Amino acid sequence: MSSHSLHFGAYIIGDEILSGKRQDKHLSRVIETLGARGLSLSWAAYLGDEPARITAALQRSLATSDIVFSFGGIGATPDDFTRQSAAAALGVPIERHAGAVAEIEARFGDAAYPKRVLMADFPQGASLIPNPVNRVAGFSVGSHYFLPGFPEMAWPMLEWVLDTHYSALFHQRDHAEASILVFDAGESQLIDLMNAVVNQFPDLKLFSLPKLDVRRTIELGVKGQASEVADAMNMICHGVSSAGFEWHALSA
């Protein structure tokens, strides 16, 4: 298994995110947590509390080999649909997981019943993700990992999944990112240079981020294999200078 052939994705689920009642903190944390391990996020999606939409999204990603983290909607209240949608996407029933029941009972005793124990109902065949905060487990099916919406619970669970199941992928890539700030140029004036860089370094990702401020600027750079990044940046710097534009290097 190689990190070069795998992609990480994230679902952030909840009407409260889309309505603005709560600000999402998960996306930046996932990027940071993966980055600390030499990994990167390939895609992310925000989904409201709509069972059909959640189910359809999961059906698409379950058909891939992507490693996916889903945040939110795994509680037992009427507005939580992620557990049921995951089961529907897999075409399996919901069943009570004995290990999850044991965790809830150990934490809450008799107060686990009759309601808290509902959070032990997972898609058939699911595995547990331990919750270090209150012992109400998350669950996984295949390479999809379903975590609570609460950051203080979800983030250590995210780290546990990565460190337990994917440590062999850590820091496989000699990854680097570099860019320059180009002054008083329009993107259209640099497109030929960008295309030349992309053609010569097809394994790198080029990015161009224009900004209209007191002075028009473009952050122009590449990311990917460190040795190629250095060569590509030399080409970019030379090309920008040859086109007559001022530029300054930026820190990675």
CSV table of C-alpha atoms in Angstrom, one decimal:
chain,number,residue,atom,x,y,z
A,1,MET,CA,0.0,0.0,0.0
A,2,SER,CA,1.4,3.4,-1.0
A,3,SER,CA,0.3,6.9,-0.2
A,4,HIS,CA,0.9,7.8,-3.8
A,5,SER,CA,-2.0,5.6,-4.9
A,6,LEU,CA,-4.5,6.4,-2.1
A,7,HIS,CA,-6.6,9.5,-1.6
A,8,PHE,CA,-8.1,10.9,1.6
A,9,GLY,CA,-11.5,12.5,1.7
A,10,ALA,CA,-13.8,14.1,4.3
A,11,TYR,CA,-17.5,14.6,4.8
A,12,ILE,CA,-18.7,17.2,7.2
A,13,ILE,CA,-22.3,16.6,8.0
A,14,GLY,CA,-24.9,18.8,9.6
A,15,ASP,CA,-27.5,21.5,8.8
A,16,GLU,CA,-26.0,23.7,11.5
A,17,ILE,CA,-22.8,24.0,9.4
A,18,LEU,CA,-24.7,25.0,6.2
A,19,SER,CA,-27.0,27.4,8.0
A,20,GLY,CA,-24.1,29.2,9.8
A,21,LYS,CA,-25.3,28.3,13.3
A,22,ARG,CA,-21.9,26.7,13.8
A,23,GLN,CA,-18.6,27.3,12.1
A,24,ASP,CA,-16.8,24.2,10.8
A,25,LYS,CA,-13.5,23.4,12.4
A,26,HIS,CA,-13.0,19.9,11.1
A,27,LEU,CA,-11.7,20.7,7.6
A,28,SER,CA,-8.7,22.7,8.8
A,29,ARG,CA,-8.0,20.1,11.5
A,30,VAL,CA,-8.1,17.2,9.0
A,31,ILE,CA,-5.7,19.0,6.7
A,32,GLU,CA,-3.3,19.7,9.7
A,33,THR,CA,-3.5,16.2,11.1
A,34,LEU,CA,-2.8,14.6,7.7
A,35,GLY,CA,-0.1,17.0,6.9
A,36,ALA,CA,1.7,16.3,10.2
A,37,ARG,CA,2.0,12.7,8.9
A,38,GLY,CA,3.2,13.5,5.4
A,39,LEU,CA,-0.3,13.0,4.0
A,40,SER,CA,-2.8,15.3,2.2
A,41,LEU,CA,-6.5,15.7,1.7
A,42,SER,CA,-7.7,15.1,-1.8
A,43,TRP,CA,-11.4,16.2,-1.4
A,44,ALA,CA,-14.0,17.3,1.1
A,45,ALA,CA,-17.8,17.8,1.0
A,46,TYR,CA,-20.3,19.5,3.2
A,47,LEU,CA,-23.7,17.7,3.5
A,48,GLY,CA,-26.9,18.7,5.3
A,49,ASP,CA,-29.0,16.4,7.3
A,50,GLU,CA,-30.7,14.8,4.3
A,51,PRO,CA,-30.7,11.0,4.3
A,52,ALA,CA,-31.0,10.6,0.5
A,53,ARG,CA,-28.1,13.0,-0.2
A,54,ILE,CA,-25.9,11.5,2.5
A,55,THR,CA,-26.6,8.0,1.2
A,56,ALA,CA,-25.9,8.9,-2.4
A,57,ALA,CA,-22.6,10.6,-1.5
A,58,LEU,CA,-21.5,7.5,0.5
A,59,GLN,CA,-22.5,5.2,-2.3
A,60,ARG,CA,-20.1,7.1,-4.6
A,61,SER,CA,-17.2,7.1,-2.2
A,62,LEU,CA,-17.6,3.6,-1.0
A,63,ALA,CA,-17.2,2.5,-4.6
A,64,THR,CA,-13.6,3.9,-4.5
A,65,SER,CA,-10.5,3.0,-2.6
A,66,ASP,CA,-10.5,6.4,-0.9
A,67,ILE,CA,-9.9,6.7,2.8
A,68,VAL,CA,-12.8,8.8,4.1
A,69,PHE,CA,-13.5,10.5,7.4
A,70,SER,CA,-17.1,11.5,8.1
A,71,PHE,CA,-17.9,14.0,10.9
A,72,GLY,CA,-21.3,14.3,12.5
A,73,GLY,CA,-24.7,12.8,12.5
A,74,ILE,CA,-23.9,9.6,14.4
A,75,GLY,CA,-26.0,10.4,17.5
A,76,ALA,CA,-29.4,9.0,18.3
A,77,THR,CA,-31.6,12.1,17.9
A,78,PRO,CA,-34.2,12.4,15.1
A,79,ASP,CA,-31.9,14.7,13.1
A,80,ASP,CA,-29.0,12.2,13.0
A,81,PHE,CA,-29.0,10.2,9.8
A,82,THR,CA,-25.4,9.2,9.1
A,83,ARG,CA,-25.6,5.7,10.6
A,84,GLN,CA,-28.7,4.8,8.7
A,85,SER,CA,-27.4,6.4,5.5
A,86,ALA,CA,-24.2,4.4,5.7
A,87,ALA,CA,-26.2,1.2,6.1
A,88,ALA,CA,-28.4,2.1,3.2
A,89,ALA,CA,-25.4,2.9,1.0
A,90,LEU,CA,-23.9,-0.5,1.9
A,91,GLY,CA,-27.2,-2.3,1.5
A,92,VAL,CA,-27.0,-3.9,5.0
A,93,PRO,CA,-29.3,-3.6,8.0
A,94,ILE,CA,-28.6,-1.6,11.2
A,95,GLU,CA,-27.7,-3.9,14.1
A,96,ARG,CA,-26.7,-3.4,17.7
A,97,HIS,CA,-22.9,-3.8,18.2
A,98,ALA,CA,-22.1,-5.7,21.3
A,99,GLY,CA,-18.7,-4.0,21.7
A,100,ALA,CA,-20.3,-0.6,21.5
A,101,VAL,CA,-22.9,-1.6,24.0
A,102,ALA,CA,-20.2,-2.7,26.4
A,103,GLU,CA,-18.5,0.7,26.1
A,104,ILE,CA,-21.7,2.6,26.8
A,105,GLU,CA,-22.6,0.4,29.7
A,106,ALA,CA,-19.1,0.8,31.2
A,107,ARG,CA,-19.5,4.6,31.0
A,108,PHE,CA,-23.1,5.1,31.9
A,109,GLY,CA,-24.2,2.0,33.8
A,110,ASP,CA,-28.0,1.7,34.1
A,111,ALA,CA,-28.3,5.1,32.5
A,112,ALA,CA,-27.3,3.6,29.2
A,113,TYR,CA,-30.9,2.5,28.8
A,114,PRO,CA,-33.2,3.0,27.1
A,115,LYS,CA,-31.8,5.9,25.0
A,116,ARG,CA,-28.0,6.1,25.1
A,117,VAL,CA,-27.6,2.5,23.9
A,118,LEU,CA,-29.2,3.5,20.6
A,119,MET,CA,-25.8,5.0,19.7
A,120,ALA,CA,-24.5,1.4,19.6
A,121,ASP,CA,-26.6,0.7,16.5
A,122,PHE,CA,-24.3,0.5,13.5
A,123,PRO,CA,-24.4,-0.9,9.9
A,124,GLN,CA,-24.0,-4.6,10.1
A,125,GLY,CA,-20.3,-5.6,10.1
A,126,ALA,CA,-19.0,-2.3,11.3
A,127,SER,CA,-15.9,-2.0,13.4
A,128,LEU,CA,-15.5,0.3,16.5
A,129,ILE,CA,-13.5,3.5,16.7
A,130,PRO,CA,-12.8,4.1,20.4
A,131,ASN,CA,-14.0,7.4,21.9
A,132,PRO,CA,-11.5,8.5,24.7
A,133,VAL,CA,-13.9,11.2,26.0
A,134,ASN,CA,-17.1,9.4,26.9
A,135,ARG,CA,-16.7,5.9,25.4
A,136,VAL,CA,-19.5,6.3,22.9
A,137,ALA,CA,-17.7,4.7,20.0
A,138,GLY,CA,-17.6,5.8,16.4
A,139,PHE,CA,-17.6,3.1,13.7
A,140,SER,CA,-15.9,2.2,10.4
A,141,VAL,CA,-17.0,0.2,7.3
A,142,GLY,CA,-14.2,-0.6,4.9
A,143,SER,CA,-12.0,2.5,4.6
A,144,HIS,CA,-14.8,4.9,5.7
A,145,TYR,CA,-14.6,6.2,9.3
A,146,PHE,CA,-17.6,7.8,11.0
A,147,LEU,CA,-16.8,10.2,13.9
A,148,PRO,CA,-18.9,12.5,16.1
A,149,GLY,CA,-19.4,16.1,15.3
A,150,PHE,CA,-17.9,17.2,18.6
A,151,PRO,CA,-14.3,18.2,17.8
A,152,GLU,CA,-13.0,17.3,21.3
A,153,MET,CA,-14.1,13.7,20.6
A,154,ALA,CA,-13.6,13.5,16.8
A,155,TRP,CA,-10.0,14.8,16.6
A,156,PRO,CA,-8.4,12.2,18.9
A,157,MET,CA,-10.4,9.5,17.2
A,158,LEU,CA,-9.2,10.7,13.8
A,159,GLU,CA,-5.6,10.5,15.1
A,160,TRP,CA,-6.2,7.0,16.5
A,161,VAL,CA,-7.5,5.8,13.1
A,162,LEU,CA,-4.5,7.1,11.2
A,163,ASP,CA,-1.9,5.9,13.8
A,164,THR,CA,-3.5,2.5,14.1
A,165,HIS,CA,-4.3,1.7,10.5
A,166,TYR,CA,-2.3,3.9,8.2
A,167,SER,CA,1.1,4.5,9.9
A,168,ALA,CA,2.8,2.6,7.0
A,169,LEU,CA,1.8,5.5,4.7
A,170,PHE,CA,3.3,8.3,6.8
A,171,HIS,CA,6.0,10.4,5.3
A,172,GLN,CA,6.4,8.3,2.1
A,173,ARG,CA,6.5,11.3,-0.1
A,174,ASP,CA,9.3,13.8,-0.2
A,175,HIS,CA,6.7,16.5,-0.6
A,176,ALA,CA,7.4,20.2,-1.0
A,177,GLU,CA,5.6,23.4,-1.9
A,178,ALA,CA,7.1,26.6,-3.2
A,179,SER,CA,5.8,29.8,-4.7
A,180,ILE,CA,6.7,33.4,-5.6
A,181,LEU,CA,4.7,36.6,-5.5
A,182,VAL,CA,4.5,38.2,-9.0
A,183,PHE,CA,3.7,41.9,-9.2
A,184,ASP,CA,1.6,43.8,-11.8
A,185,ALA,CA,0.9,40.8,-14.0
A,186,GLY,CA,-2.4,39.3,-15.1
A,187,GLU,CA,-2.8,35.6,-15.2
A,188,SER,CA,-3.4,35.8,-18.9
A,189,GLN,CA,0.1,37.1,-19.4
A,190,LEU,CA,1.5,34.1,-17.6
A,191,ILE,CA,-0.6,31.3,-19.1
A,192,ASP,CA,1.9,30.2,-21.7
A,193,LEU,CA,4.6,29.9,-18.9
A,194,MET,CA,2.1,28.0,-16.7
A,195,ASN,CA,1.3,25.6,-19.5
A,196,ALA,CA,5.0,25.0,-20.2
A,197,VAL,CA,5.7,24.2,-16.6
A,198,VAL,CA,2.7,21.8,-16.4
A,199,ASN,CA,3.9,20.1,-19.6
A,200,GLN,CA,7.4,19.7,-18.4
A,201,PHE,CA,6.5,18.6,-14.8
A,202,PRO,CA,3.2,16.7,-15.2
A,203,ASP,CA,3.5,15.1,-11.7
A,204,LEU,CA,3.5,18.4,-9.9
A,205,LYS,CA,0.4,20.6,-9.1
A,206,LEU,CA,0.7,24.1,-10.3
A,207,PHE,CA,-1.3,26.9,-8.5
A,208,SER,CA,-2.0,30.5,-9.4
A,209,LEU,CA,-3.7,32.7,-6.8
A,210,PRO,CA,-4.4,36.2,-8.0
A,211,LYS,CA,-5.2,39.0,-5.6
A,212,LEU,CA,-6.5,42.5,-6.3
A,213,ASP,CA,-5.3,44.9,-3.7
A,214,VAL,CA,-3.4,48.2,-3.8
A,215,ARG,CA,-1.1,46.4,-6.2
A,216,ARG,CA,-2.1,43.5,-8.4
A,217,THR,CA,-0.3,40.3,-7.4
A,218,ILE,CA,-0.3,36.6,-8.2
A,219,GLU,CA,1.0,33.9,-6.0
A,220,LEU,CA,2.4,31.4,-8.5
A,221,GLY,CA,3.9,28.1,-7.4
A,222,VAL,CA,4.0,24.3,-7.5
A,223,LYS,CA,3.8,21.4,-5.0
A,224,GLY,CA,4.8,17.8,-5.2
A,225,GLN,CA,8.1,15.9,-5.3
A,226,ALA,CA,10.8,18.1,-3.7
A,227,SER,CA,13.4,17.7,-6.3
A,228,GLU,CA,11.0,18.5,-9.1
A,229,VAL,CA,9.6,21.5,-7.2
A,230,ALA,CA,13.0,23.1,-7.1
A,231,ASP,CA,13.5,22.6,-10.9
A,232,ALA,CA,10.0,23.8,-11.7
A,233,MET,CA,10.5,26.9,-9.5
A,234,ASN,CA,13.7,27.7,-11.3
A,235,MET,CA,11.7,27.6,-14.6
A,236,ILE,CA,9.0,29.8,-13.2
A,237,CYS,CA,11.3,32.4,-11.8
A,238,HIS,CA,13.3,32.6,-15.1
A,239,GLY,CA,10.1,32.8,-17.1
A,240,VAL,CA,8.6,35.6,-15.0
A,241,SER,CA,11.8,37.6,-15.1
A,242,SER,CA,12.0,37.1,-18.9
A,243,ALA,CA,8.5,38.4,-19.2
A,244,GLY,CA,9.6,41.6,-17.4
A,245,PHE,CA,7.7,41.2,-14.1
A,246,GLU,CA,9.0,41.8,-10.6
A,247,TRP,CA,8.7,38.9,-8.2
A,248,HIS,CA,9.6,38.0,-4.6
A,249,ALA,CA,10.1,34.5,-3.2
A,250,LEU,CA,7.7,33.3,-0.5
A,251,SER,CA,8.4,31.0,2.4
A,252,ALA,CA,7.0,27.4,2.0
